[in-house]
Amino acid sequence: MSAAVRRAAMVLALTIVAPAAAQQDLGPRSGAGSQPMTFFPPQANSPAVQLTQPTQLTPKFELPSSLPSIPSGVAVIPPPESQSPRLQAPLPTTTPMPPANVATPIVPPTIPPSSSPPVPAGAQRPPAPQALPPVVPAPAPTPSVSAPVAPPASLPPSAPAVTTTPVPSPGSNRPDILPTPSPLPMANYPMFTGTADGRSQLIRLRDLRTKALHLEGAAAETGIAFTTRQDDAFVAARISLLFSYSNAVARDDGVLQVFLNNEPIGSVTLGKASGPKARAEFTFTPALLSTDNRLQFRFTLKGQGAKACTLDRDRVIWVNIEPATFIYLSTTRLPVADDLASLPRPFADPKDPLPLNLPFVLPPDPEPGVLQAAGMVAGYFGLVAGNKGATFPVQYTGLPASSAVVLVAGGNYPPGVAAIPGDGPRVAVVANPSQVDSKLLLVIGDTAEQLQAAAGTLATSPSRLTGGWSAASEPLPAPRQAYDAPKWIPSNRPVRLGEVPDGGGISGRRLLDTPRVTFRTAPDLFFGALSGGKMYVHVRRADDSWVDAGNSRVFVDLNQRTVGEIPLEPKLKVLSRLKEWLFPGNAEDRVSQVLLPGFQLASQNHLDFRFELRAKADADCEMLDWSDRTGIDPDSTIDLSRVAHFAAFPNLAMFANAGFPFTRYADLSTTAFVMPETPSPEEVQALLNLLGMMADATGVPPTRYEIVDAAKVDQVADRDLIVIGLTSNQPLLKQWESHNSVHITPTSVTAAPGLSFLQRQFQPTDPRAPYYRGAAPELAKANLGKPYAYLSSFWSPLNENRLVVMVGSTQPAALVEMSGHLGDPEVSTNVQGDFYYLTGSKGEFYTSGIRKFVGGLPIWWRIQWLAGSFELAAFICVICVILIFAATIERFSANRANRLLSRTSSDGS
C-alpha cells in the first residue's frame, strides 16, 4: 500500500473516532475514579448556579440504597410553552437517577429500619403514624428503550400528568367533599441521617403550617415559604404531594401545577379523566433550591366549569394541599473557614429548618461559675435556633463526632486540640480532631470569672469576634427593665406590623400564600373591662381590572381562629360617605379595625391574612393577573396599650410557654438556679435547654442570673428560684416536697385537697386558671414504679414574695425529656396548674386552686373583677343595696307625706 493511501486511511479513521470520543467525554466516566458534580445552592439574585468538580477521587455522598429509584422511560415534565427552554445540569449523585422533573409512579419510598443509615446521638425521628395498607402499583409496561429520549433542543419540553394513587372512598357525610387521603408513612423517612459528609432531611408542610393549603375557585394559587442551611449543597430532591379536592373538581377536568421559586417542577391532572387521586410524587432539579425558597401551587379548571370564577363566592370548587406533604432532600455540608466572623455558623444556622442539636463539653464536676458561663452560650444558640427548638447534650470527657462547644478552664484543652495563644478570656474556632468537617467553639478562661466574661461577650457582642481566635472581655449590657423583652410587643403604645420581626414580609406577591405575622406578648396581660386588643389593618390593593372588589375580602385569623373579615372595598355608611365627600382622599387609605379577643391571645401568637379575591363577571379565568402589589401594609398596627399586668400564681402554663415570671426581666436579673453539688451531664443539659428556651421567648440571651448549689440557697433568697435535679441528687426536692400539691412515693400518690365550696366563694377567679383540677394524681397512680419527671410551683419558703419552680425526675432521660417539652407549643399546652406529671411522653396537670394575685389594676377594673369573682356575694350585696334603697325611699316618702299632711292640717285650722 502506498504512503498516500495509508495517510488517507489514517485521516478517515481520525474523522470517525474523534467525534465519538468527544461525545463520550461529555458524560461521567465509569470506574473507580468517577466523581459526581457537587451542586452549590444559588445565592440571592444570582443569575447562574455554580458547579465545581471536587478533586477527591471517592464519592462524598450516596443516596440510601433502599430509596426506590424512579424507572426510566417516563415522560419528561416540561415548563409551560410560554417559557423558553432552559439548560438543565446533570443530577449530581453516584446512584443512577432519572432526569430532573420526572413523574414518579406512586410507590412511597421505604427505608427499612435495618438498612437505614445510622442516626447521630441526639437526632430526632418523626413520630410513627398508624400503619397504612401497602400500596400496590399497577403493573407498568416495560419500556422499549433503555433510557428516556430527550426532546429536541429546538422544542420546549412539555409537562405530563403525574400518576397518582387512588384513595378508596369510605363514604362522606358531605357530597361535595372527597374522602381525605391517609397520611404517608412518615416514619419511613429519617429526619436527620448520615455523617458529617452528607445528610438527608425531611421538610414537612405540617411543621411549616398546621393547616392545609386551600385553593378555591376555577383559578387559584397558594404557596408557602421554607428555608435551608446556608452551607448545604443539594445533591438530590424529591417532593411527595398529598392533596384532596371536591366532587365538583372530580366531575370536571383540571390541573394542579407545582412551582419552586417560580420554576415549574411538576403537574398533576385532576378530574374525570384520572379518577379520584390523592398522592403524587416526583423529583426535581436540586439546583432550583436556595437558602430562602417558596413552594407554590396553582390550580386551573379546564373543563366545563372553567368559567366558574364568574360566580360570586363559589365554594364548590376547591383543592387542599394536605399537611402531610413533604420535601425530601439529600445534601452535603460545605466547608466553613475557621473564622469567628461566621458565627453562629457552622454551629447553628437561623435558616436551618431542623431543630438545633449542639453538644457541650464541660470540665468534670463543673462549679456554678462554669455552669453560668455555659448557660450564657446556650442562651445565645437558643436564640439563634428560634421556635424550631434547641437541645444541648452535655459530656465531661472526650469530644463528640460533630460540631460542639467546649469550655476550657485553666488550660485543660481536650486531647488533640492545640492551645490557643494569649491570656485572659478568649473565644476560638478550631477543627474537631474527632470528626472531619466539624468544628469546635472554644470558650477559654483561666478561672470561672474569665469563662463568664468570654461567654458574655459571645452571647451579647458576637460581632466583636473575628479571626480564628479573639480576646473576649466586653462588658455586659446594662440591666434590663421589666417587660422590655425585644420579642414582646410593647403594651404602652401601638406597634406597627413592620416593627415585628416577621412583619416586614406581608407585602408584595402575597396572593400566592397566606401572609403570617408571629408576635409575642407578656403572658400576664389582663384586659379587664376591654374585650381584647385592637388591630388597625390597611389592605394595599393594586388596580387589577379583573378583581370584583365589592365581593372580595381578607380574613384575619388569630391563632387559627377567624377574628375579622375585611372587605377589599368596604361599603361606607352615611357618615363615612359624608366625611369622604367633605375631605376627599384615596380609597386605599381606609383602615379597618379588627378586635383581637383577649381569651385568644397567648404568649406566642400567629396572625394569618387569607385573601379571597373574586373575579368580575366578564373576567377571563385563564388570564387572571395576580398582582405583586396586593398585600397588607406594614403600617398596620396592633394596639395593646390599654391593658394591665395582672395574673395569679402559681401558674405553670406561663412558665412552660415563656419562662414567666422569671422572664419578666429578660436578662433574668431576679432569677437563681439551684443545682446539685455534683451535677450529672443530664442535669446540666436540662439547665442549658431551659436557658435556651428562655432566650428564644424574650429575644435576649440571659446573662445576669445566678447559679448556686442547695447548700447555698439562702444566699439567693431574694430571687425567684428554679430548682433542677434528680430526686437522688438534689436534696431540695426532698426538703421542699411538702409544698407540692401532689406527693408521690414508690407505693402511693396523694394530692393536696382542693378548696371547699365556702373557700371558693372567697377566692377571686382568674380567667387563665384551668376550669378543673386535672388528672395528674390518677396518671401517677397508674404508673407507680415507672420513671417520671415533674414540674411543681409554689411560693418560696425563704421569701413569701418569691416564686419557686422545681424541675425534678427519677431518671436522667426523663429529666431531659421534660426540659425538651418546655417551650414546645404542641406539648406545653398541657402544662397548667401548679403540678405537672410526665411519664412515657404522657403528661397531666393538677391544681389545688390556691392562688395569689400579682400586679395592679385600675380602680374601676378592680371593682368589675371583684364583682365577677364573687358572683354570689355580689348578688347578695346587690339585693341588700336594693332593699336598703327601697326602705330609704319608703321612709323618705312616708316622712314627706306626714309633713304635707301636718302642713295641710295647720293651714285648715
CSV table of C-alpha atoms in Angstrom, one decimal, residues 336-741:
chain,number,residue,atom,x,y,z
A,336,VAL,CA,-16.7,26.7,56.5
A,337,ALA,CA,-13.5,28.6,57.4
A,338,ASP,CA,-12.2,28.8,61.0
A,339,ASP,CA,-13.4,32.4,61.4
A,340,LEU,CA,-15.4,33.8,64.3
A,341,ALA,CA,-17.0,36.3,61.9
A,342,SER,CA,-19.1,33.4,60.5
A,343,LEU,CA,-20.9,32.8,63.9
A,344,PRO,CA,-23.3,31.4,64.6
A,345,ARG,CA,-22.4,29.1,61.6
A,346,PRO,CA,-21.4,26.3,61.4
A,347,PHE,CA,-22.7,25.5,64.9
A,348,ALA,CA,-26.2,26.8,64.2
A,349,ASP,CA,-27.9,28.4,61.3
A,350,PRO,CA,-31.1,30.5,61.6
A,351,LYS,CA,-32.2,29.2,58.2
A,352,ASP,CA,-31.9,25.5,59.3
A,353,PRO,CA,-35.5,24.0,59.2
A,354,LEU,CA,-34.4,21.3,61.7
A,355,PRO,CA,-34.2,21.7,65.5
A,356,LEU,CA,-30.7,22.5,66.8
A,357,ASN,CA,-28.7,19.8,68.5
A,358,LEU,CA,-25.4,21.2,69.7
A,359,PRO,CA,-23.3,19.2,72.2
A,360,PHE,CA,-21.4,20.9,75.1
A,361,VAL,CA,-18.1,19.6,76.6
A,362,LEU,CA,-17.6,20.8,80.2
A,363,PRO,CA,-14.9,20.2,82.8
A,364,PRO,CA,-15.7,17.3,85.1
A,365,ASP,CA,-17.7,18.3,88.2
A,366,PRO,CA,-18.2,21.9,86.9
A,367,GLU,CA,-18.6,24.6,89.6
A,368,PRO,CA,-21.5,27.0,89.5
A,369,GLY,CA,-19.4,29.7,87.7
A,370,VAL,CA,-18.6,27.3,84.8
A,371,LEU,CA,-22.3,26.4,84.6
A,372,GLN,CA,-23.2,30.0,84.4
A,373,ALA,CA,-20.8,30.6,81.5
A,374,ALA,CA,-22.2,27.5,79.7
A,375,GLY,CA,-25.7,28.8,80.2
A,376,MET,CA,-24.9,32.2,78.5
A,377,VAL,CA,-23.6,30.3,75.4
A,378,ALA,CA,-26.7,28.1,75.4
A,379,GLY,CA,-28.9,31.1,75.6
A,380,TYR,CA,-27.1,32.6,72.6
A,381,PHE,CA,-27.6,29.5,70.4
A,382,GLY,CA,-31.2,29.0,71.7
A,383,LEU,CA,-32.0,32.5,70.4
A,384,VAL,CA,-30.4,31.6,67.0
A,385,ALA,CA,-32.5,28.3,66.8
A,386,GLY,CA,-35.7,30.2,67.5
A,387,ASN,CA,-39.0,28.4,67.6
A,388,LYS,CA,-37.6,25.3,66.0
A,389,GLY,CA,-36.2,24.4,69.4
A,390,ALA,CA,-32.7,23.5,70.7
A,391,THR,CA,-31.2,20.8,72.8
A,392,PHE,CA,-27.7,20.8,74.3
A,393,PRO,CA,-26.3,17.4,75.2
A,394,VAL,CA,-23.5,17.5,77.8
A,395,GLN,CA,-20.4,15.4,78.3
A,396,TYR,CA,-17.4,15.8,80.6
A,397,THR,CA,-14.8,13.7,78.7
A,398,GLY,CA,-13.9,13.2,75.1
A,399,LEU,CA,-15.2,15.0,72.1
A,400,PRO,CA,-18.4,14.3,70.2
A,401,ALA,CA,-18.3,13.3,66.5
A,402,SER,CA,-19.9,16.6,65.5
A,403,SER,CA,-19.5,20.3,65.9
A,404,ALA,CA,-19.6,21.2,69.6
A,405,VAL,CA,-19.0,23.9,72.2
A,406,VAL,CA,-16.0,23.3,74.6
A,407,LEU,CA,-15.4,25.2,77.8
A,408,VAL,CA,-11.7,25.2,78.5
A,409,ALA,CA,-10.9,26.1,82.1
A,410,GLY,CA,-7.3,26.6,83.4
A,411,GLY,CA,-5.7,25.5,80.2
A,412,ASN,CA,-7.1,21.9,80.2
A,413,TYR,CA,-7.6,21.5,76.4
A,414,PRO,CA,-9.3,18.4,75.1
A,415,PRO,CA,-6.9,15.8,73.6
A,416,GLY,CA,-5.8,16.7,70.0
A,417,VAL,CA,-6.7,20.4,70.4
A,418,ALA,CA,-3.7,22.8,70.4
A,419,ALA,CA,-3.5,25.6,73.0
A,420,ILE,CA,-4.8,29.0,71.9
A,421,PRO,CA,-2.2,31.8,72.3
A,422,GLY,CA,-2.8,34.7,74.6
A,423,ASP,CA,-4.1,35.2,78.2
A,424,GLY,CA,-7.4,36.1,79.7
A,425,PRO,CA,-10.9,35.3,78.3
A,426,ARG,CA,-10.8,34.2,74.7
A,427,VAL,CA,-13.0,32.5,72.1
A,428,ALA,CA,-11.7,30.4,69.2
A,429,VAL,CA,-12.9,28.2,66.4
A,430,VAL,CA,-10.8,25.1,65.5
A,431,ALA,CA,-11.2,21.9,63.6
A,432,ASN,CA,-12.6,18.9,65.6
A,433,PRO,CA,-10.0,16.2,65.7
A,434,SER,CA,-12.7,13.6,66.3
A,435,GLN,CA,-14.7,14.2,63.1
A,436,VAL,CA,-13.7,15.6,59.8
A,437,ASP,CA,-15.6,18.7,58.5
A,438,SER,CA,-16.8,19.6,62.0
A,439,LYS,CA,-15.7,22.4,64.3
A,440,LEU,CA,-15.2,23.2,68.0
A,441,LEU,CA,-16.1,26.5,69.5
A,442,LEU,CA,-13.7,27.0,72.4
A,443,VAL,CA,-14.7,29.3,75.3
A,444,ILE,CA,-11.4,29.8,77.2
A,445,GLY,CA,-10.6,31.2,80.6
A,446,ASP,CA,-8.2,30.6,83.5
A,447,THR,CA,-10.9,31.0,86.1
A,448,ALA,CA,-14.7,30.7,86.2
A,449,GLU,CA,-14.9,34.6,86.1
A,450,GLN,CA,-12.9,34.7,82.9
A,451,LEU,CA,-15.1,32.0,81.4
A,452,GLN,CA,-18.2,34.1,82.2
A,453,ALA,CA,-16.5,37.1,80.6
A,454,ALA,CA,-15.8,35.2,77.4
A,455,ALA,CA,-19.3,33.6,77.3
A,456,GLY,CA,-20.9,37.0,77.9
A,457,THR,CA,-19.0,38.6,75.0
A,458,LEU,CA,-20.1,35.7,72.8
A,459,ALA,CA,-23.7,36.0,73.8
A,460,THR,CA,-24.1,39.7,73.7
A,461,SER,CA,-21.4,41.0,71.3
A,462,PRO,CA,-20.6,38.2,68.8
A,463,SER,CA,-19.9,40.8,66.1
A,464,ARG,CA,-16.8,41.9,68.0
A,465,LEU,CA,-15.2,38.5,67.4
A,466,THR,CA,-13.2,37.9,64.3
A,467,GLY,CA,-10.5,35.6,63.0
A,468,GLY,CA,-9.6,32.1,64.2
A,469,TRP,CA,-9.5,33.3,67.8
A,470,SER,CA,-10.2,36.6,69.6
A,471,ALA,CA,-9.9,38.1,73.1
A,472,ALA,CA,-13.4,38.4,74.6
A,473,SER,CA,-13.8,40.7,77.6
A,474,GLU,CA,-16.6,43.0,76.5
A,475,PRO,CA,-18.7,44.3,79.5
A,476,LEU,CA,-22.3,43.1,79.8
A,477,PRO,CA,-25.1,45.4,78.7
A,478,ALA,CA,-26.9,47.5,81.3
A,479,PRO,CA,-29.5,45.7,83.3
A,480,ARG,CA,-32.9,45.5,81.6
A,481,GLN,CA,-36.2,46.8,82.8
A,482,ALA,CA,-39.3,44.8,83.4
A,483,TYR,CA,-41.3,43.8,80.3
A,484,ASP,CA,-38.8,45.2,77.8
A,485,ALA,CA,-38.0,41.9,76.1
A,486,PRO,CA,-37.4,42.6,72.4
A,487,LYS,CA,-39.7,39.8,71.3
A,488,TRP,CA,-42.6,41.1,73.3
A,489,ILE,CA,-44.6,43.8,71.6
A,490,PRO,CA,-44.9,46.9,73.9
A,491,SER,CA,-48.1,47.3,75.9
A,492,ASN,CA,-47.7,51.1,76.3
A,493,ARG,CA,-48.1,52.2,72.6
A,494,PRO,CA,-49.4,50.9,69.2
A,495,VAL,CA,-46.9,48.8,67.3
A,496,ARG,CA,-46.5,48.7,63.5
A,497,LEU,CA,-46.5,45.3,61.9
A,498,GLY,CA,-43.3,46.4,60.2
A,499,GLU,CA,-41.6,46.6,63.6
A,500,VAL,CA,-42.4,42.9,64.4
A,501,PRO,CA,-39.6,40.6,63.2
A,502,ASP,CA,-41.9,38.7,60.8
A,503,GLY,CA,-44.0,41.7,59.9
A,504,GLY,CA,-41.8,43.0,57.0
A,505,GLY,CA,-42.8,40.2,54.7
A,506,ILE,CA,-46.5,40.8,54.5
A,507,SER,CA,-46.5,43.0,51.4
A,508,GLY,CA,-45.6,42.1,47.8
A,509,ARG,CA,-46.6,38.9,46.0
A,510,ARG,CA,-48.8,37.6,48.8
A,511,LEU,CA,-51.8,36.3,47.0
A,512,LEU,CA,-49.9,33.1,46.4
A,513,ASP,CA,-49.8,32.3,50.1
A,514,THR,CA,-51.1,33.3,53.4
A,515,PRO,CA,-49.1,36.1,54.9
A,516,ARG,CA,-48.3,35.4,58.6
A,517,VAL,CA,-47.1,37.6,61.4
A,518,THR,CA,-45.8,36.0,64.5
A,519,PHE,CA,-45.5,38.1,67.7
A,520,ARG,CA,-45.2,37.5,71.4
A,521,THR,CA,-46.8,39.3,74.3
A,522,ALA,CA,-46.2,39.4,78.0
A,523,PRO,CA,-48.0,36.4,79.5
A,524,ASP,CA,-49.7,38.3,82.3
A,525,LEU,CA,-51.7,40.7,80.2
A,526,PHE,CA,-55.1,41.5,81.8
A,527,PHE,CA,-57.8,43.2,79.6
A,528,GLY,CA,-60.3,43.8,82.4
A,529,ALA,CA,-63.3,45.8,81.0
A,530,LEU,CA,-61.9,45.5,77.5
A,531,SER,CA,-62.8,42.6,75.2
A,532,GLY,CA,-59.2,42.4,73.9
A,533,GLY,CA,-56.7,44.3,71.9
A,534,LYS,CA,-57.3,46.1,68.6
A,535,MET,CA,-55.6,45.9,65.2
A,536,TYR,CA,-55.9,48.6,62.6
A,537,VAL,CA,-55.4,46.9,59.2
A,538,HIS,CA,-54.7,48.7,55.9
A,539,VAL,CA,-55.0,46.4,52.9
A,540,ARG,CA,-52.9,47.5,50.0
A,541,ARG,CA,-54.7,46.8,46.7
A,542,ALA,CA,-53.5,47.1,43.2
A,543,ASP,CA,-55.8,48.2,40.3
A,544,ASP,CA,-56.4,44.7,38.9
A,545,SER,CA,-59.2,45.1,36.4
A,546,TRP,CA,-60.5,41.6,36.9
A,547,VAL,CA,-61.0,41.8,40.7
A,548,ASP,CA,-64.5,42.3,42.0
A,549,ALA,CA,-63.6,44.5,44.9
A,550,GLY,CA,-67.1,44.6,46.3
A,551,ASN,CA,-67.2,40.8,46.8
A,552,SER,CA,-63.5,40.2,47.6
A,553,ARG,CA,-62.3,40.2,51.2
A,554,VAL,CA,-59.4,39.4,53.5
A,555,PHE,CA,-60.0,37.1,56.5
A,556,VAL,CA,-57.8,37.7,59.6
A,557,ASP,CA,-57.0,34.6,61.8
A,558,LEU,CA,-55.6,34.8,65.3
A,559,ASN,CA,-54.0,31.5,66.4
A,560,GLN,CA,-56.1,29.6,63.7
A,561,ARG,CA,-59.4,31.2,64.6
A,562,THR,CA,-61.0,33.8,62.4
A,563,VAL,CA,-61.4,37.1,64.2
A,564,GLY,CA,-62.1,39.5,61.4
A,565,GLU,CA,-63.4,39.9,57.8
A,566,ILE,CA,-62.2,42.9,55.9
A,567,PRO,CA,-63.9,43.8,52.6
A,568,LEU,CA,-61.5,44.8,49.9
A,569,GLU,CA,-63.8,47.8,49.2
A,570,PRO,CA,-65.9,48.4,52.3
A,571,LYS,CA,-69.4,49.7,52.0
A,572,LEU,CA,-69.3,53.0,53.7
A,573,LYS,CA,-72.0,54.3,56.0
A,574,VAL,CA,-73.7,57.6,55.5
A,575,LEU,CA,-71.4,59.5,57.9
A,576,SER,CA,-68.3,57.9,56.3
A,577,ARG,CA,-69.5,58.9,52.9
A,578,LEU,CA,-70.2,62.4,54.1
A,579,LYS,CA,-66.7,62.6,55.6
A,580,GLU,CA,-65.1,61.4,52.3
A,581,TRP,CA,-67.2,64.0,50.4
A,582,LEU,CA,-66.0,66.8,52.7
A,583,PHE,CA,-62.4,65.5,53.0
A,584,PRO,CA,-61.7,63.6,49.8
A,585,GLY,CA,-58.8,61.1,49.9
A,586,ASN,CA,-57.5,57.9,48.4
A,587,ALA,CA,-59.7,54.8,48.9
A,588,GLU,CA,-56.6,52.9,49.7
A,589,ASP,CA,-56.2,55.0,52.9
A,590,ARG,CA,-59.1,53.3,54.5
A,591,VAL,CA,-58.2,51.4,57.7
A,592,SER,CA,-60.3,48.6,59.1
A,593,GLN,CA,-60.5,47.8,62.8
A,594,VAL,CA,-60.2,44.1,63.9
A,595,LEU,CA,-60.7,43.0,67.5
A,596,LEU,CA,-58.1,40.6,69.0
A,597,PRO,CA,-60.1,38.8,71.7
A,598,GLY,CA,-58.2,38.7,75.0
A,599,PHE,CA,-59.0,35.0,75.6
A,600,GLN,CA,-57.4,34.1,72.2
A,601,LEU,CA,-54.1,35.9,72.9
A,602,ALA,CA,-51.3,33.8,74.2
A,603,SER,CA,-47.6,34.2,74.9
A,604,GLN,CA,-46.9,33.4,71.2
A,605,ASN,CA,-49.4,34.4,68.6
A,606,HIS,CA,-49.8,33.9,64.9
A,607,LEU,CA,-51.7,36.3,62.6
A,608,ASP,CA,-52.7,34.9,59.2
A,609,PHE,CA,-54.2,37.0,56.4
A,610,ARG,CA,-56.2,34.9,54.0
A,611,PHE,CA,-57.1,36.7,50.7
A,612,GLU,CA,-60.3,35.7,49.0
A,613,LEU,CA,-60.4,37.5,45.6
A,614,ARG,CA,-63.5,37.2,43.4
A,615,ALA,CA,-63.4,37.9,39.6
A,616,LYS,CA,-65.8,40.1,37.7
A,617,ALA,CA,-68.5,38.6,35.6
A,618,ASP,CA,-66.6,39.4,32.3
A,619,ALA,CA,-63.2,38.2,33.5
A,620,ASP,CA,-61.3,35.6,31.6
A,621,CYS,CA,-60.5,32.9,34.2
A,622,GLU,CA,-57.4,31.7,32.3
A,623,MET,CA,-55.9,35.2,32.0
A,624,LEU,CA,-56.0,36.4,35.7
A,625,ASP,CA,-53.0,38.5,36.6
A,626,TRP,CA,-52.0,38.1,40.2
A,627,SER,CA,-50.6,41.4,41.2
A,628,ASP,CA,-47.3,41.8,43.0
A,629,ARG,CA,-48.6,44.9,44.9
A,630,THR,CA,-51.5,43.4,46.8
A,631,GLY,CA,-50.9,42.7,50.4
A,632,ILE,CA,-51.1,44.0,54.0
A,633,ASP,CA,-49.5,47.4,54.6
A,634,PRO,CA,-46.6,47.2,57.2
A,635,ASP,CA,-48.0,50.4,58.7
A,636,SER,CA,-51.0,48.4,60.0
A,637,THR,CA,-50.8,48.5,63.8
A,638,ILE,CA,-51.5,46.3,66.9
A,639,ASP,CA,-52.7,48.3,69.9
A,640,LEU,CA,-52.4,46.7,73.4
A,641,SER,CA,-51.8,50.0,75.1
A,642,ARG,CA,-55.0,49.8,77.3
A,643,VAL,CA,-54.2,46.7,79.2
A,644,ALA,CA,-52.7,45.9,82.7
A,645,HIS,CA,-50.2,43.4,84.0
A,646,PHE,CA,-52.2,41.2,86.4
A,647,ALA,CA,-52.1,37.4,87.0
A,648,ALA,CA,-52.4,34.7,89.6
A,649,PHE,CA,-49.6,32.5,90.6
A,650,PRO,CA,-48.5,29.7,90.7
A,651,ASN,CA,-49.3,29.1,87.0
A,652,LEU,CA,-47.1,26.6,85.2
A,653,ALA,CA,-48.6,27.4,81.8
A,654,MET,CA,-46.8,30.8,81.8
A,655,PHE,CA,-43.6,29.1,82.8
A,656,ALA,CA,-43.8,26.4,80.1
A,657,ASN,CA,-44.6,28.8,77.3
A,658,ALA,CA,-42.4,31.8,78.1
A,659,GLY,CA,-40.5,31.1,81.3
A,660,PHE,CA,-42.7,33.6,83.1
A,661,PRO,CA,-42.5,35.2,85.7
A,662,PHE,CA,-38.7,34.6,85.6
A,663,THR,CA,-38.5,36.3,82.1
A,664,ARG,CA,-40.3,39.4,83.4
A,665,TYR,CA,-36.7,40.7,83.3
A,666,ALA,CA,-35.3,39.4,80.1
A,667,ASP,CA,-31.7,39.1,81.4
A,668,LEU,CA,-33.0,37.0,84.4
A,669,SER,CA,-31.6,39.5,86.9
A,670,THR,CA,-34.1,38.4,89.5
A,671,THR,CA,-33.6,34.6,89.0
A,672,ALA,CA,-31.4,32.0,90.5
A,673,PHE,CA,-30.9,28.3,89.5
A,674,VAL,CA,-30.3,25.8,92.3
A,675,MET,CA,-28.3,22.8,91.0
A,676,PRO,CA,-26.9,19.7,92.8
A,677,GLU,CA,-23.4,20.0,94.3
A,678,THR,CA,-22.1,17.5,91.7
A,679,PRO,CA,-24.5,17.7,88.8
A,680,SER,CA,-24.7,14.9,86.2
A,681,PRO,CA,-24.5,15.7,82.5
A,682,GLU,CA,-28.3,15.2,82.1
A,683,GLU,CA,-29.0,17.7,84.9
A,684,VAL,CA,-26.7,20.3,83.2
A,685,GLN,CA,-28.4,19.6,79.9
A,686,ALA,CA,-31.8,20.3,81.5
A,687,LEU,CA,-30.4,23.6,82.7
A,688,LEU,CA,-29.0,24.6,79.3
A,689,ASN,CA,-32.2,23.5,77.5
A,690,LEU,CA,-34.2,25.7,79.8
A,691,LEU,CA,-31.9,28.8,79.3
A,692,GLY,CA,-32.1,28.3,75.5
A,693,MET,CA,-35.9,28.3,75.7
A,694,MET,CA,-36.0,31.4,77.8
A,695,ALA,CA,-33.7,33.2,75.4
A,696,ASP,CA,-36.0,32.4,72.5
A,697,ALA,CA,-39.0,33.6,74.5
A,698,THR,CA,-37.5,37.0,75.2
A,699,GLY,CA,-35.1,37.6,72.3
A,700,VAL,CA,-32.2,38.2,74.8
A,701,PRO,CA,-29.5,35.7,75.9
A,702,PRO,CA,-29.8,35.7,79.7
A,703,THR,CA,-26.6,36.8,81.5
A,704,ARG,CA,-27.5,38.1,84.9
A,705,TYR,CA,-28.9,35.1,86.7
A,706,GLU,CA,-27.0,33.2,89.5
A,707,ILE,CA,-26.3,29.5,89.9
A,708,VAL,CA,-25.8,28.0,93.4
A,709,ASP,CA,-26.0,24.6,94.9
A,710,ALA,CA,-28.5,23.5,97.5
A,711,ALA,CA,-26.2,24.3,100.5
A,712,LYS,CA,-26.1,28.0,99.5
A,713,VAL,CA,-29.7,28.5,98.6
A,714,ASP,CA,-30.1,31.0,101.5
A,715,GLN,CA,-27.8,33.4,99.6
A,716,VAL,CA,-30.3,33.9,96.8
A,717,ALA,CA,-33.5,34.1,99.0
A,718,ASP,CA,-34.3,37.4,97.4
A,719,ARG,CA,-34.6,35.9,93.9
A,720,ASP,CA,-37.2,33.7,92.2
A,721,LEU,CA,-35.8,30.1,92.2
A,722,ILE,CA,-35.7,27.3,89.7
A,723,VAL,CA,-34.6,24.0,91.3
A,724,ILE,CA,-33.3,21.4,88.9
A,725,GLY,CA,-32.1,17.9,89.6
A,726,LEU,CA,-32.8,14.2,90.2
A,727,THR,CA,-34.5,13.0,93.3
A,728,SER,CA,-31.4,11.1,94.2
A,729,ASN,CA,-29.0,14.0,93.7
A,730,GLN,CA,-30.9,17.2,94.5
A,731,PRO,CA,-31.6,17.5,98.3
A,732,LEU,CA,-34.1,20.4,97.9
A,733,LEU,CA,-36.5,18.1,96.1
A,734,LYS,CA,-37.0,16.2,99.3
A,735,GLN,CA,-36.7,19.1,101.7
A,736,TRP,CA,-39.4,21.1,99.9
A,737,GLU,CA,-41.6,18.2,98.8
A,738,SER,CA,-44.3,19.1,101.4
A,739,HIS,CA,-45.0,22.3,99.3
A,740,ASN,CA,-46.0,20.2,96.3
A,741,SER,CA,-49.7,19.8,95.6
